[in-house]
PDB file of C-alpha atoms and ligand atoms in Angstrom:
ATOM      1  CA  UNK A   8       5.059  11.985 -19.553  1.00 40.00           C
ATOM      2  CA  UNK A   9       4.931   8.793 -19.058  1.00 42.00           C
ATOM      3  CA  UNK A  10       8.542   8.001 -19.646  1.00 42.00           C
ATOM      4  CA  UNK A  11       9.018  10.020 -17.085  1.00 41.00           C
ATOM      5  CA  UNK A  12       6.955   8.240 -14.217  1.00 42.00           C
ATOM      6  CA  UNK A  13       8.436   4.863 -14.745  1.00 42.00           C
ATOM      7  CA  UNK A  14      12.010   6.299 -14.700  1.00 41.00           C
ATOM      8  CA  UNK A  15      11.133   8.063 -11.633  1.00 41.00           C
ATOM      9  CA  UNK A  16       9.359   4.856  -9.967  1.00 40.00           C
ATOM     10  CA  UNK A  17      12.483   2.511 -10.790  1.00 41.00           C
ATOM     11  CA  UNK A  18      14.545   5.016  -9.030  1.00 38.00           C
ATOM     12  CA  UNK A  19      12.527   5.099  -5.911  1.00 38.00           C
ATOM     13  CA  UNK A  20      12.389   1.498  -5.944  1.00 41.00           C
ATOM     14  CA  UNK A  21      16.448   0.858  -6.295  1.00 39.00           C
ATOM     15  CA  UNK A  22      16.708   3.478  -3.460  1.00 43.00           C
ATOM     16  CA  UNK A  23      14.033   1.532  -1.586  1.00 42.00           C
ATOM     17  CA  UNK A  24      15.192  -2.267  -2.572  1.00 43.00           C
ATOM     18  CA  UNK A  25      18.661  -1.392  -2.252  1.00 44.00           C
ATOM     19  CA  UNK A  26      20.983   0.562   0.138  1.00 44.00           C
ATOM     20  CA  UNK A  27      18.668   3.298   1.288  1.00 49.00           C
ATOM     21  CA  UNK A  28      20.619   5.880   0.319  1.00 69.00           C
ATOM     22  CA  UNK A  29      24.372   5.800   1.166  1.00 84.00           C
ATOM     23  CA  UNK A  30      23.670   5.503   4.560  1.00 90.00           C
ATOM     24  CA  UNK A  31      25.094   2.114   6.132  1.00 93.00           C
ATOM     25  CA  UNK A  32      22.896  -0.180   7.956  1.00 96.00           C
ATOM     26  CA  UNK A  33      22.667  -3.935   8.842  1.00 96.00           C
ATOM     27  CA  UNK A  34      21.357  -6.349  11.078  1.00 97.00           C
ATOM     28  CA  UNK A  35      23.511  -6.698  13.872  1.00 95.00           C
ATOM     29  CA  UNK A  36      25.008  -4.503  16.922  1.00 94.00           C
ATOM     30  CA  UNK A  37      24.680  -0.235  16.308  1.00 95.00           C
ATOM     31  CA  UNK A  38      23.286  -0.314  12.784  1.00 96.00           C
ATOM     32  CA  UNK A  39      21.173  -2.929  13.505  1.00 96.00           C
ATOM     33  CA  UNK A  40      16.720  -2.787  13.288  1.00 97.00           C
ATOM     34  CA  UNK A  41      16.723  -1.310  16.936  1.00 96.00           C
ATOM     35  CA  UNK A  42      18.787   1.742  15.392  1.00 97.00           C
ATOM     36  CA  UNK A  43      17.969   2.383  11.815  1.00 97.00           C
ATOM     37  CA  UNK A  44      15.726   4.758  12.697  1.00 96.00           C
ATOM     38  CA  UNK A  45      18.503   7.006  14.046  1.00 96.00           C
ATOM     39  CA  UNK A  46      20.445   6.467  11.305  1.00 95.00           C
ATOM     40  CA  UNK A  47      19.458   8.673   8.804  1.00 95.00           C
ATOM     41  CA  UNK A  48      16.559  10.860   8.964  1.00 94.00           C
ATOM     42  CA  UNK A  49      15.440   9.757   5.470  1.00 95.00           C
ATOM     43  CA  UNK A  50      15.072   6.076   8.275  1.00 96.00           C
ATOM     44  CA  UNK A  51      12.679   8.091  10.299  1.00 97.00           C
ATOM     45  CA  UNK A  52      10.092   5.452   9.665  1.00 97.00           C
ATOM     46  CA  UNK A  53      11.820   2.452  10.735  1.00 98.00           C
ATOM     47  CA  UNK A  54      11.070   4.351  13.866  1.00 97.00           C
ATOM     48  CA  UNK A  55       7.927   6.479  13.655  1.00 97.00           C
ATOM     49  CA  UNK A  56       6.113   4.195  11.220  1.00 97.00           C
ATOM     50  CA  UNK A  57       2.290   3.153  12.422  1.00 98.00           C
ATOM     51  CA  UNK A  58       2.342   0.212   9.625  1.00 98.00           C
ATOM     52  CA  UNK A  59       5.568  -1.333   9.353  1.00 98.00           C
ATOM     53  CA  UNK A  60       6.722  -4.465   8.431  1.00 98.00           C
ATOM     54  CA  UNK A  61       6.823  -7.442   9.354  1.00 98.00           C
ATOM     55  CA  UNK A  62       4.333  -8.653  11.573  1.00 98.00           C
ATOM     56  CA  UNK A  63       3.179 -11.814  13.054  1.00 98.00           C
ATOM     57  CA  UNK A  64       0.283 -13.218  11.398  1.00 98.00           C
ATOM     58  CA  UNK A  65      -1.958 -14.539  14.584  1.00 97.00           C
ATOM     59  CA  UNK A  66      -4.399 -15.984  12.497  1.00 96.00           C
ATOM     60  CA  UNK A  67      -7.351 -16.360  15.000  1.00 96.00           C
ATOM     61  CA  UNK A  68      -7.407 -12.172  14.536  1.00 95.00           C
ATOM     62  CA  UNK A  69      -7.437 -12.565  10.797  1.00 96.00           C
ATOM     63  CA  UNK A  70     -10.355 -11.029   8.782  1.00 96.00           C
ATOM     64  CA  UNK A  71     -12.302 -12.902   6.639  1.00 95.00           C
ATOM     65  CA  UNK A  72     -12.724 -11.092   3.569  1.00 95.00           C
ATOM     66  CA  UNK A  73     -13.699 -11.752  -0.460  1.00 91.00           C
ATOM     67  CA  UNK A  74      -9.999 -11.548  -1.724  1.00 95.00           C
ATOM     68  CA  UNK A  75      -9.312 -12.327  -5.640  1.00 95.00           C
ATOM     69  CA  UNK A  76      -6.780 -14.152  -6.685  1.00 97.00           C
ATOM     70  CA  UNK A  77      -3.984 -12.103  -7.602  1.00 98.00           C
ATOM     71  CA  UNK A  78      -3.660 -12.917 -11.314  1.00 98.00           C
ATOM     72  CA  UNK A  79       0.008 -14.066 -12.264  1.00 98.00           C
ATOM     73  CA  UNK A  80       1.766 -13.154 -15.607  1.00 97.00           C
ATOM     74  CA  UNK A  81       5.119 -14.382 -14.508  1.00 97.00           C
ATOM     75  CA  UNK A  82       7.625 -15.940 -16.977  1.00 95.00           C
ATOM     76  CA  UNK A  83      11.130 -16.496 -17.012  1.00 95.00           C
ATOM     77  CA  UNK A  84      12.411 -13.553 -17.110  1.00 94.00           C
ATOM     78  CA  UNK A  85      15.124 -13.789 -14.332  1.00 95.00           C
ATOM     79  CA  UNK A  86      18.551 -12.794 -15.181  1.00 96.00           C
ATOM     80  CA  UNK A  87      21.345 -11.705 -12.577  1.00 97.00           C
ATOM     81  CA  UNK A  88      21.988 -12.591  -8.578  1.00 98.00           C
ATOM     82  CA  UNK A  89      23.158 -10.539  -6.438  1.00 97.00           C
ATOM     83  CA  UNK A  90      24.774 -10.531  -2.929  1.00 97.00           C
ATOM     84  CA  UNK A  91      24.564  -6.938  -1.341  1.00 96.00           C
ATOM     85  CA  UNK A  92      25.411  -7.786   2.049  1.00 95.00           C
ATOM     86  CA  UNK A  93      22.001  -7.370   2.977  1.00 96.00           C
ATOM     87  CA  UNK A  94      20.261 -10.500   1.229  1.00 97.00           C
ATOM     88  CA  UNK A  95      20.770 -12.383  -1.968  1.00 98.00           C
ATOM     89  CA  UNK A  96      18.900 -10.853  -4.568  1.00 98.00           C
ATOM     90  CA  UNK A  97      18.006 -11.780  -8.001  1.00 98.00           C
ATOM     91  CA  UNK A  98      16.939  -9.316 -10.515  1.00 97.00           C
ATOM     92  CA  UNK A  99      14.514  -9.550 -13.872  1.00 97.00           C
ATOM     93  CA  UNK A 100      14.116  -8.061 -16.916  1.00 95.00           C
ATOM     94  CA  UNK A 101      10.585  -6.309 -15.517  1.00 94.00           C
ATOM     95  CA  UNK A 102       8.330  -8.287 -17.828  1.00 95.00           C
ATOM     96  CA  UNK A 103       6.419 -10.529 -14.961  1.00 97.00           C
ATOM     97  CA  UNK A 104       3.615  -8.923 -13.389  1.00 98.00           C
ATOM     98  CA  UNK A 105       0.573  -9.493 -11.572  1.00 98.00           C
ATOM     99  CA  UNK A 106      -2.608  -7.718 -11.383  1.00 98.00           C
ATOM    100  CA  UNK A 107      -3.920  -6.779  -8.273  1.00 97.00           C
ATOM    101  CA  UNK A 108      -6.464  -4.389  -7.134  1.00 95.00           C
ATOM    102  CA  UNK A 109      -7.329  -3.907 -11.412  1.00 95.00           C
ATOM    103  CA  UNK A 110      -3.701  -3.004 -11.540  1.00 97.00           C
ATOM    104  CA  UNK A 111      -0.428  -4.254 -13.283  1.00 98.00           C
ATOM    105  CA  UNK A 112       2.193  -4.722 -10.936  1.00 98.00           C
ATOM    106  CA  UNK A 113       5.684  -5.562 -12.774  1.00 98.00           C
ATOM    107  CA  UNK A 114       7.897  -8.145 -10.791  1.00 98.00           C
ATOM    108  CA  UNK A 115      11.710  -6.285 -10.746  1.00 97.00           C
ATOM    109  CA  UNK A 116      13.458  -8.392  -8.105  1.00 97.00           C
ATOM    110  CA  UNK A 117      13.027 -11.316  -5.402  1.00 97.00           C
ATOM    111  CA  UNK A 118      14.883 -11.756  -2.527  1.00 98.00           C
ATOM    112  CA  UNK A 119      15.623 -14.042   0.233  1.00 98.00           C
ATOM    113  CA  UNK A 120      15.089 -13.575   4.348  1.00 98.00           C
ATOM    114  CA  UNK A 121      16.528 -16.535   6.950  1.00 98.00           C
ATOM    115  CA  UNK A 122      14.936 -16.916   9.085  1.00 98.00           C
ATOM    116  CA  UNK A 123      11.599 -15.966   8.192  1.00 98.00           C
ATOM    117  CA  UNK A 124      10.491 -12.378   8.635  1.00 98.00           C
ATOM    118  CA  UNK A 125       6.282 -12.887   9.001  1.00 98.00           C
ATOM    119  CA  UNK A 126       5.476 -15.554  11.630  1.00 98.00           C
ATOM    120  CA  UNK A 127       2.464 -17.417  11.572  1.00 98.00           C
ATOM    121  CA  UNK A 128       0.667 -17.559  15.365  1.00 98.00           C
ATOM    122  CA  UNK A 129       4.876 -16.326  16.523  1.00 97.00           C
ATOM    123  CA  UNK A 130       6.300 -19.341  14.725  1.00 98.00           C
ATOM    124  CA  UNK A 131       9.424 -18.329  12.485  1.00 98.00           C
ATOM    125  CA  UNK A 132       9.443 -20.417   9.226  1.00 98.00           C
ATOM    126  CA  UNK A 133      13.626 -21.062   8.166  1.00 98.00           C
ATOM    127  CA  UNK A 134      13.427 -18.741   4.863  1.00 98.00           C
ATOM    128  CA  UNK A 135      11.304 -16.386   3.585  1.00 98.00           C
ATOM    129  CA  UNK A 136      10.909 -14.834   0.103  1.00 98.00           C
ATOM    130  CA  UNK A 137       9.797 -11.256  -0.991  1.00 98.00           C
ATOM    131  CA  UNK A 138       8.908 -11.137  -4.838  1.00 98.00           C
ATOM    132  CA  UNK A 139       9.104  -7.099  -5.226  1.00 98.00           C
ATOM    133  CA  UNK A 140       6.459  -5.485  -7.845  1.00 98.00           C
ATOM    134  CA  UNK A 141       5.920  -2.025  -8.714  1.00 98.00           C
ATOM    135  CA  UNK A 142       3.299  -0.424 -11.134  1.00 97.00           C
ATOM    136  CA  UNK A 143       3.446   2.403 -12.792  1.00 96.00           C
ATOM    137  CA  UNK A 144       3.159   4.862 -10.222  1.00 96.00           C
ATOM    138  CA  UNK A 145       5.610   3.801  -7.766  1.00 95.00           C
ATOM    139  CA  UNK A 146       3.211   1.444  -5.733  1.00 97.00           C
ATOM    140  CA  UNK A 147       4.841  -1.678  -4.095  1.00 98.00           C
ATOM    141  CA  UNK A 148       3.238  -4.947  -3.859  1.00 98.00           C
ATOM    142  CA  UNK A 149       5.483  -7.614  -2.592  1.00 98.00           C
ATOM    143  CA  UNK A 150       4.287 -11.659  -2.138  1.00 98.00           C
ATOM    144  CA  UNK A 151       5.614 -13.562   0.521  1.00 98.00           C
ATOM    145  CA  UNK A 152       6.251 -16.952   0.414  1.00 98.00           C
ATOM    146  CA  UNK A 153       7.329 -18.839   3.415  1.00 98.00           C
ATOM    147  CA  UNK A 154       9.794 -22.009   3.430  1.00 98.00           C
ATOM    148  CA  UNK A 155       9.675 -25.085   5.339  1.00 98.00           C
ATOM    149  CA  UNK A 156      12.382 -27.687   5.513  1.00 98.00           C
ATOM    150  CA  UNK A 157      12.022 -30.729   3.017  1.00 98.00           C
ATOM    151  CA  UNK A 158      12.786 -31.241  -0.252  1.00 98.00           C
ATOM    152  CA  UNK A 159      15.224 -29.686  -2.597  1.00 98.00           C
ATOM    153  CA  UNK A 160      13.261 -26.657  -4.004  1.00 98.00           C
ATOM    154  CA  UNK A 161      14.546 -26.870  -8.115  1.00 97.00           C
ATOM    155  CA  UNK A 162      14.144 -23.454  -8.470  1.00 96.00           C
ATOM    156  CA  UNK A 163      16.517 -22.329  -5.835  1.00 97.00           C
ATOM    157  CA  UNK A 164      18.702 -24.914  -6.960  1.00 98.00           C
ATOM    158  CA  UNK A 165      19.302 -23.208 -10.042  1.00 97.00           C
ATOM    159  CA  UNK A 166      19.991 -19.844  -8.199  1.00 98.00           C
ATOM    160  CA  UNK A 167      21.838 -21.168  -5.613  1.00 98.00           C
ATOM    161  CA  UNK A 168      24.241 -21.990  -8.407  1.00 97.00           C
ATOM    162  CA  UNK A 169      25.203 -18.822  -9.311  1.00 97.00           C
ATOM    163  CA  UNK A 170      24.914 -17.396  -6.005  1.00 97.00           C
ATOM    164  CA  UNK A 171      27.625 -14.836  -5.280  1.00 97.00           C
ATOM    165  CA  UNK A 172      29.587 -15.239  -1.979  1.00 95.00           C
ATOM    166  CA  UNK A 173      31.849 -12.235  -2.113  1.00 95.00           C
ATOM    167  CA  UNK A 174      29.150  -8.909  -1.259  1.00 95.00           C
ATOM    168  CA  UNK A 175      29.046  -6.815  -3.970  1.00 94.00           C
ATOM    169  CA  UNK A 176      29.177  -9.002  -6.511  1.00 95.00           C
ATOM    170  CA  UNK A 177      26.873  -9.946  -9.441  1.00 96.00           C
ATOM    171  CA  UNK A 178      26.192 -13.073 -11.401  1.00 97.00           C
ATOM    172  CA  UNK A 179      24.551 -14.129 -14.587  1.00 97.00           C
ATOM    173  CA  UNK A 180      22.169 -16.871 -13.876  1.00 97.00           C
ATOM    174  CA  UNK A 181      23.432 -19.580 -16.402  1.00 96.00           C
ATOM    175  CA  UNK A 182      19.664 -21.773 -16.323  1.00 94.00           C
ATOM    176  CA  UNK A 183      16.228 -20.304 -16.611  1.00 91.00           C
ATOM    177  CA  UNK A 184      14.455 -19.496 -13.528  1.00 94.00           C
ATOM    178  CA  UNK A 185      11.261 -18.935 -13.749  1.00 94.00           C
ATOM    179  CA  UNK A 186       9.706 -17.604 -10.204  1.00 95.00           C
ATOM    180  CA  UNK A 187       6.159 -18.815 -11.076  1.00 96.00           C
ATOM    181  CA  UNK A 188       7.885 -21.982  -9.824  1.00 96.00           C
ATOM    182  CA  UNK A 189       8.880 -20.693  -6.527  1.00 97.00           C
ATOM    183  CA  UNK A 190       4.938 -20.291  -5.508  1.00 98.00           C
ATOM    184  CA  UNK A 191       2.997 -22.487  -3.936  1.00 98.00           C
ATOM    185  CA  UNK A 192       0.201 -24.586  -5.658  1.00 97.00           C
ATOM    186  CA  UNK A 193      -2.555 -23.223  -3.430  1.00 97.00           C
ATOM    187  CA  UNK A 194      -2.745 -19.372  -3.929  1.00 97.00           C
ATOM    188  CA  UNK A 195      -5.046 -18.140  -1.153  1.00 97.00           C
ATOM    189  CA  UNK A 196      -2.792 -15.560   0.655  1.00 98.00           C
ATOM    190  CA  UNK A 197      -3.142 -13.229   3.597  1.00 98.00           C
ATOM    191  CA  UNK A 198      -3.029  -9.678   2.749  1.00 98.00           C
ATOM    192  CA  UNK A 199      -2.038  -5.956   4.932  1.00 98.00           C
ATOM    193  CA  UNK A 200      -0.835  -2.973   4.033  1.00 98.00           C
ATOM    194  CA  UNK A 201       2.751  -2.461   5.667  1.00 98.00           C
ATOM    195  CA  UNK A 202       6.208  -0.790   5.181  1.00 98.00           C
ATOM    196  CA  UNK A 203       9.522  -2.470   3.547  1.00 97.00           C
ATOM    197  CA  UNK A 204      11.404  -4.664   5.940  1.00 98.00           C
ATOM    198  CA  UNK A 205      14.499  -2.960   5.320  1.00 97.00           C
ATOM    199  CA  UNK A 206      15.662   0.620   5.165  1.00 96.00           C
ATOM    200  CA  UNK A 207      13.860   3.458   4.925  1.00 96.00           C
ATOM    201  CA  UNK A 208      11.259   1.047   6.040  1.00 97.00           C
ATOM    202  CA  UNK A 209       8.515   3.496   3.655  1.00 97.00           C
ATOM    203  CA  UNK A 210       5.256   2.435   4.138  1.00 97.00           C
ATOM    204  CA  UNK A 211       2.158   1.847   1.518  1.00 97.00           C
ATOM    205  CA  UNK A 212       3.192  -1.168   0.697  1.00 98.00           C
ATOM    206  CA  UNK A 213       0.566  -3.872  -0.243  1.00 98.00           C
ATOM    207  CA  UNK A 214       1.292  -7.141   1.330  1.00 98.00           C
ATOM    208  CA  UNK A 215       0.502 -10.664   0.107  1.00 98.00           C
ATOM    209  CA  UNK A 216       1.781 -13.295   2.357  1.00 98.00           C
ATOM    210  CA  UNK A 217       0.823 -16.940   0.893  1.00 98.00           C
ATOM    211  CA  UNK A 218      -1.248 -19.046   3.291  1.00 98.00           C
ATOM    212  CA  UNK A 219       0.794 -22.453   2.430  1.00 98.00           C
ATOM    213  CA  UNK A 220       4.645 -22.643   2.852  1.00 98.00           C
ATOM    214  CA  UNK A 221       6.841 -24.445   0.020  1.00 98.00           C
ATOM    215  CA  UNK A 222      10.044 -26.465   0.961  1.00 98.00           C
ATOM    216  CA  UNK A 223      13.534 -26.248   0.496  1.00 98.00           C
ATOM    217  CA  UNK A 224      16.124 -28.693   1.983  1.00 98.00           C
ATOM    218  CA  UNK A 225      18.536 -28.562   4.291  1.00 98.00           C
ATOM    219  CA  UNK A 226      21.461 -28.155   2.345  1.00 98.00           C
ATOM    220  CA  UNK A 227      19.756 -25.149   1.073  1.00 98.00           C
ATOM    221  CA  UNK A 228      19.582 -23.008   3.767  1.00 98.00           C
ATOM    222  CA  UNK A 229      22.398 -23.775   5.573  1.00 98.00           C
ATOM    223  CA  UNK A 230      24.370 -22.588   2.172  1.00 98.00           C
ATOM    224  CA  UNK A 231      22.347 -19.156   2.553  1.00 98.00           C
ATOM    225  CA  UNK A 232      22.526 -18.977   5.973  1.00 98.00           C
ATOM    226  CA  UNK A 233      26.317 -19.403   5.249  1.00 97.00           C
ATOM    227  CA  UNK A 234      26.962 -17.152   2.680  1.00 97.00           C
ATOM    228  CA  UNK A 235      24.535 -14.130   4.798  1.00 96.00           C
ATOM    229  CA  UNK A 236      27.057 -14.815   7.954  1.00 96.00           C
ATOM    230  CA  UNK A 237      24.041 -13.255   9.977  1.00 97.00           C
ATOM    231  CA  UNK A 238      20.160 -13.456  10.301  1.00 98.00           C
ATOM    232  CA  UNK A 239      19.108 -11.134   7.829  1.00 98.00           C
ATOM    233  CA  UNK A 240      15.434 -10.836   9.113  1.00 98.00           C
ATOM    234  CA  UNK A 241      14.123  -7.719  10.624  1.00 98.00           C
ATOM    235  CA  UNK A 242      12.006  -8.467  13.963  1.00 97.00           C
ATOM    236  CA  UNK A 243       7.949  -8.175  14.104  1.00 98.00           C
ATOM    237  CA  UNK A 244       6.313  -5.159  14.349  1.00 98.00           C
ATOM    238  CA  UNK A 245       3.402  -4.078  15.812  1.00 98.00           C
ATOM    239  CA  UNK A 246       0.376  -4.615  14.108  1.00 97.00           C
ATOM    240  CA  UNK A 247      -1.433  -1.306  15.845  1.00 97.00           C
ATOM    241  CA  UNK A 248      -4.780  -0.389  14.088  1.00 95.00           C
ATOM    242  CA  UNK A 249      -4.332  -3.052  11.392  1.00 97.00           C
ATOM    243  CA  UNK A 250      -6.412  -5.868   9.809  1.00 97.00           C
ATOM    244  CA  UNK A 251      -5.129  -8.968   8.386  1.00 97.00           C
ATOM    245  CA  UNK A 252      -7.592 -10.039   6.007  1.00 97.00           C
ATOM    246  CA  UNK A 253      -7.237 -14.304   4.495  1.00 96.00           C
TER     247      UNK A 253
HETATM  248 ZN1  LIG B  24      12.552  -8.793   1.969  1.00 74.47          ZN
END
C-alpha cells in the first residue's frame, strides 16, 4: 500500500513539475500565462484558481505569526540538469527533505525563474529559485529563494557548468552540489498557501518564500537569461482572501 502512494505521488508531481500533460505551453504570445487556462481543460486553474501563484509579497499586509523553522535534512544528493524549454532544472536522488508542519517533505527537483516570480512590496528580484518537495501523500511544499546581483554564487557555478543549452537535453552534474548551499544564512521565511507557477497551475501548495535574498553575479544570469531566450516568470496573482504570514 504504500508502494503504491509514493509511485502515484511521483507521477503527479512529474505531470505537475514537468510538461502538464502533452499539452504545449510557454511564456510568450498565444500559449503564454494570459492563455494557459484555455489551453487544456486539465489548465482550468491557471484561470479559475482563487490561490494561485505567484504573488507579490507587500509586506506591510504580512501577518505576524509563530512560524518554526522548517527543519532541513538536505545533502548532496543532486545529480542531473535539465533544460526543458521551460526552466533549467536539476533533479535529485529524493533523499533531502525537510520537515514542515510535523511532516517529511522529500526535495525531488529545483529550478530556476529570471526574473523573479514573488516580488517583495512589487520589486522583481533578477532570479528566483523553487526547491520542489513532496511527502508522501502528494503534498507540495516548495522554498523560494530570491537572488540579488553580487557575487558569484559557488553553487550555481557548479550547475551552470553542466547546464544544457539545447532543450531537451540532460546532463550529469560532474561536481557535488549540495542545495543546502543555495539557502540563505538567515532562515526566517514568509509562508502562503498557493498554486504551481506553471501549468496546470494546481493549487494546495505550501509556500515558503525566504525573507533574505542570496547573490549571484552578473555573468550568471545573463548566461541563464541566455540560454532561457525568454523571461520564464509567470506574472503576480491576486492574493484574494489570503494571508501572508513572516
Ligand atoms: Zn518555479
Amino acid at each position: 500500500m504504500k508502494k503504491t502512494l509514493i509511485a502515484l505521488s511521483l507521477a503527479s508531481l512529474c505531470f505537475a513539475g514537468e510538461h502538464g500533460g502533452n499539452t504545449q505551453w510557454g511564456y510568450e504570445g498565444s500559449i503564454g500565462p494570459k492563455h494557459w487556462g484555455d489551453l487544456s481543460p486539465q489548465f482550468i486553474m491557471c484561470k479559475i484558481g482563487k490561490n494561485q501563484s505567484p504573488v507579490d509579497i507587500n509586506i506591510k499586509d504580512t501577518v505576524k505569526a509563530c512560524l518554526k523553522p522548517i527543519k532541513f535534512n538536505y545533502i548532496a544528493d543532486a545529480r542531473y540538469v535539465v533544460n526543458n524549454g521551460h526552466t533549467i532544472k536539476v533533479i535529485t536522488t529524493g533523499q533531502s527533505y525537510i520537515v514542515v508542519d510535523g511532516k517529511r517533505f522529500y526535495l525531488r527537483q529545483f529550478h530556476f525563474h529570471a526574473p523573479s516570480e514573488h516580488t517583495v512590496n512589487g520589486k522583481y528580484y533578477p532570479f528566483e529559485a523553487h526547491l520542489v518537495h513532496i511527502d508522501k501523500n502528494g503534498n507540495i511544499a516548495v522554498i523560494g529563494i530570491l537572488f540579488k546581483l553580487g557575487k558569484e554564487n559557488g553553487e550555481l557555478a557548479k550547475i551552470w557548468k553542466n547546464m544544457p543549452q539545447q532543450v531537451g537535453k540532460k546532463v550529469a552534474l560532474t561536481s557535488k552540489v549540495n542545495p543546502y548551499l543555495l539557502l540563505p544564512k538567515n532562515k526566517e521565511y514568509y509562508r502562503y498557501s498557493g498554486s504551481l507557477t506553471t501549468p496546470p497551475c494546481s493549487e494546495g501548495v505550501r509556500w515558503f518564500i525566504f525573507k533574505e535574498p542570496v547573490e549571484l553575479s552578473k555573468d550568471q544570469l545573463a548566461k541563464f537569461k541566455k540560454v532561457m531566450g525568454f523571461p520564464n516568470n509567470r506574472p503576480v496573482q491576486p492574493i484574494n482572501a489570503r494571508k501572508i504570514l513572516k
